[in-house]
Steps between C-alpha positions, in 0.01 A plus 500: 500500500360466842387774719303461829321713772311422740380585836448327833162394389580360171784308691203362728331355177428121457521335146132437494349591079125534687489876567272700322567776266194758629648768290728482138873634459522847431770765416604775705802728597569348814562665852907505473682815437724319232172479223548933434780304272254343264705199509209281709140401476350360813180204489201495746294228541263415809460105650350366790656459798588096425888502506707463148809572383431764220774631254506686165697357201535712202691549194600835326587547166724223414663460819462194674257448775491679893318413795384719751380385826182650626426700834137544647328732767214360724154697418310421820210730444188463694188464260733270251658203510879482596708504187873541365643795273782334288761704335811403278725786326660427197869648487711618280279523206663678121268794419199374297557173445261227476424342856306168576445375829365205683365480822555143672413365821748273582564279159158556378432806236192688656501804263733671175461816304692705289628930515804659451700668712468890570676718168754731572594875398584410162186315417156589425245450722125425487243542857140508535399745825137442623280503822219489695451114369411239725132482525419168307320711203515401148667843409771373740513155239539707222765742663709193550447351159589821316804543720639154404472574139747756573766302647627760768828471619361592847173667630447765777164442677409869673300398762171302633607182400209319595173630666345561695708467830829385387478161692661172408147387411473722233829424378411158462149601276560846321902450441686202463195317333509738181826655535676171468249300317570185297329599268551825315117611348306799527278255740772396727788746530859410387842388679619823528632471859687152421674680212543837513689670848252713684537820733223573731384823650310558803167618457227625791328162406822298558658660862215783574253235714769421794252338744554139541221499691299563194669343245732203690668450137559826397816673380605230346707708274748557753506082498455392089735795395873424423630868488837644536612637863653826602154693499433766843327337764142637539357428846171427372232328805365228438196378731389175614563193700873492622554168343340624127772803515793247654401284175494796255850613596663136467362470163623789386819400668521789745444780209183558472552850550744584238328258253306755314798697383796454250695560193619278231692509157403356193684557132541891477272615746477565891177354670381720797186265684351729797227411738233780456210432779437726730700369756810659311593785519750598224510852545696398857844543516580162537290329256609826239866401547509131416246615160798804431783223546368230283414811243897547552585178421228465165741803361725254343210327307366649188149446619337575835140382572298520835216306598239475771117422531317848558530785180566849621334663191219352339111603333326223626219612794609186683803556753557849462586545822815297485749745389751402804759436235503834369805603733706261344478671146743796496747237622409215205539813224837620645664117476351456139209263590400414115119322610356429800284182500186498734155292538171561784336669234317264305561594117822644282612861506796703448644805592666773258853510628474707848832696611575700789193622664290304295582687210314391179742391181207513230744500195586135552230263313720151506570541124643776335589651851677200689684670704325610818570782783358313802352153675214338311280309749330197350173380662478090405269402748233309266636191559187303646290637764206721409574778226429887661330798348523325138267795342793789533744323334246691209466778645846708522351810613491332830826392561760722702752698288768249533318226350623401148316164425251298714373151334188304620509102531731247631829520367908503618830745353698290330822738471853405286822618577870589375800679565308842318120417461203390754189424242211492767135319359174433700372191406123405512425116621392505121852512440381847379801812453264819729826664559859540365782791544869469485741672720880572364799572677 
């Protein structure tokens, strides 16, 4: 089997091997409406600008070998060298079967790895959510170490991605570097990103800091981020020199402002990603009607999940003041949100379950009472930059009545799913259980 794309660009390319790999394959949703159908995973790698001919070969299951040809967008950033984003979806994939690719320029193998391809309803699925990551730390090694002893299926990142201006700079120190390592240590990081398909969130450190005057490689999430289309438009401004702003809308191919914003399905469950910054306003008709729609469409999935960067109920001292999502509750409890994922605060909490009105369910505990009446938010924002307020995670007569559990230290939610069961744990980048409840259908 042979199966090409391409675009003008990739048309353009010579047959030279020379070009440089800046930045390893890996594994996203892609930007086409067609991967909501689980059937595709879509590779990202970054070159040079040196012309090549770049495809993807790969082999799943025990089917013989495709070959995808590759695509690329121009990153002409001021502040960083001019570079290529490759891209190369894999089609037509059987629910979660083994997947090995290869990534060649021209006849010469630059790069393979291994996944498999995204489960469907009637499989059980395994994936790790964490955030607030990419500062180059050793608790950020550890996160990633502990996370690949898990094998995910997939892993939801909730927001600052890297710090502290969410520039292609930093994506190229406090990301890629650990987050794809070679090596997979508690020094050096693992190959999460090469392996396991990730979903990104925008965080205030990732799209908040729109001057390009400032920060001439900044946003680059809108650029790095393979993410399915259909989101709102948000007019968000964006300052600087005209030619910075030209440059930042062609890399994001003309969508930088509806970027920030989709949905996606994977196995059982419905995947709502929103854009929580304070450019958004989702108590707005506009923005409230595309959330109620794609609630709509999760009703046909047996689980519904939401997640975005900024945690309308928390007990940490830090960000208190961010309670803009707080509109958007009555409407997650009346479509049967089962757990809404955040990060920005920088340890682990979780809510009891919260109905209308922010009603309190204290009978449910996770284990004998599985079953609960409301949306449980999960803080996971421990992920790498500095831990906040670590001393009340002892001290419960501190934290607001809707607080259940709040953990010090690094750490991610490793959560597995069926057709009737979500077992949710928090683990510690000691590979350490802090947490663990269980909700039942």
């Amino acid at each position: 089997m042979r199966v090409l794309f391409t675009s003008s660009l990739a048309l353009l390319a010579g047959l030279g091997f020379g070009q440089a790999m800046l930045v390893k394959p890996y594994l996203q949703l892609g930007d086409d409406a067609q991967t909501r159908s689980s059937k595709t995973l879509t590779v990202v790698w970054h070159t040079d600008t040196i012309r090549a001919n770049w495809t993807v070969r790969f082999r799943s299951g025990s089917r013989t070998t495709g070959e995808v040809l590759a695509r690329a967008v121009r990153i002409a950033m001021p502040g960083t060298p001019e570079h290529l984003v490759w891209s190369a979806t894999i089609p037509d994939l059987k629910p979660g079967e083994d997947l090995k690719y290869w990534v060649f320029s021209g006849s010469k193998e630059r790069f393979t790895a291994s996944t498999h391809a995204p489960k469907s309803p009637s499989q059980p699925v395994r994936f790790a959510v964490y955030g607030d990551t990419g500062r180059n730390t050793k608790g950020q090694r550890e996160v990633a170490f502990q996370i690949s002893r898990t094998a995910p299926d997939f892993a939801v990142v909730t927001g600052d991605i890297v710090y502290p201006n969410g520039r292609i700079s930093e994506y190229r120190k406090n990301w890629f570097p650990i987050m794809n390592s070679d090596k997979k240590d508690l020094a050096s990081g693992a190959p999460l990103l090469r392996s396991i398909l990730h979903v990104g969130v925008a965080g205030n450190h990732d799209t908040a800091y729109r001057s390009l005057s400032n920060y001439p490689d900044g946003l680059a999430y809108y650029l790095y981020w393979l993410q399915p289309s259909g989101g709102p438009d948000i007019d968000v401004k964006t300052s600087g020199p005209d030619a910075s702003r030209k440059a930042l809308f062609e890399g994001s191919e003309r969508r930088l402002n509806s970027r920030a914003n989709f949905a996606f399905a994977y196995g059982d469950a419905y995947w709502i990603a929103l854009d929580a910054n304070t450019y958004a306003n989702w108590s707005s008709a506009k923005l409230k009607g595309w959330l109620e729609g794609e609630l709509k469409k999760a009703q046909k999935y047996t689980w519904k999940f939401v997640t975005f960067h900024q945690p309308p109920y928390h007990s940490s001292k830090k960000h208190q003041s961010d309670t803009m999502m707080r509109s958007s509750h009555d409407l997650f409890v009346r479509y049967g949100v089962d757990v809404v994922f955040c990060g920005h605060v920088h340890n682990y909490q979780r809510t009891v379950p919260m109905g209308i009105g922010a009603k309190l369910d204290r009978a449910f505990d996770g284990a004998k009472q599985t079953r609960p009446n409301g949306v449980i938010y999960v803080v996971t924002g421990a992920g790498g930059a500095e831990l906040y307020d670590q001393m009340m995670a002892d001290q419960p007569k501190t934290w607001q009545p809707w607080t259940a559990v709040y953990k010090a230290g690094y750490s991610f939610t490793l959560c597995d799913l069926d057709r009737k069961q979500l077992t949710i744990r928090q683990v510690s980048d000691k590979g350490n259980t802090l947490d663990q409840f269980v909700i039942q259908k």
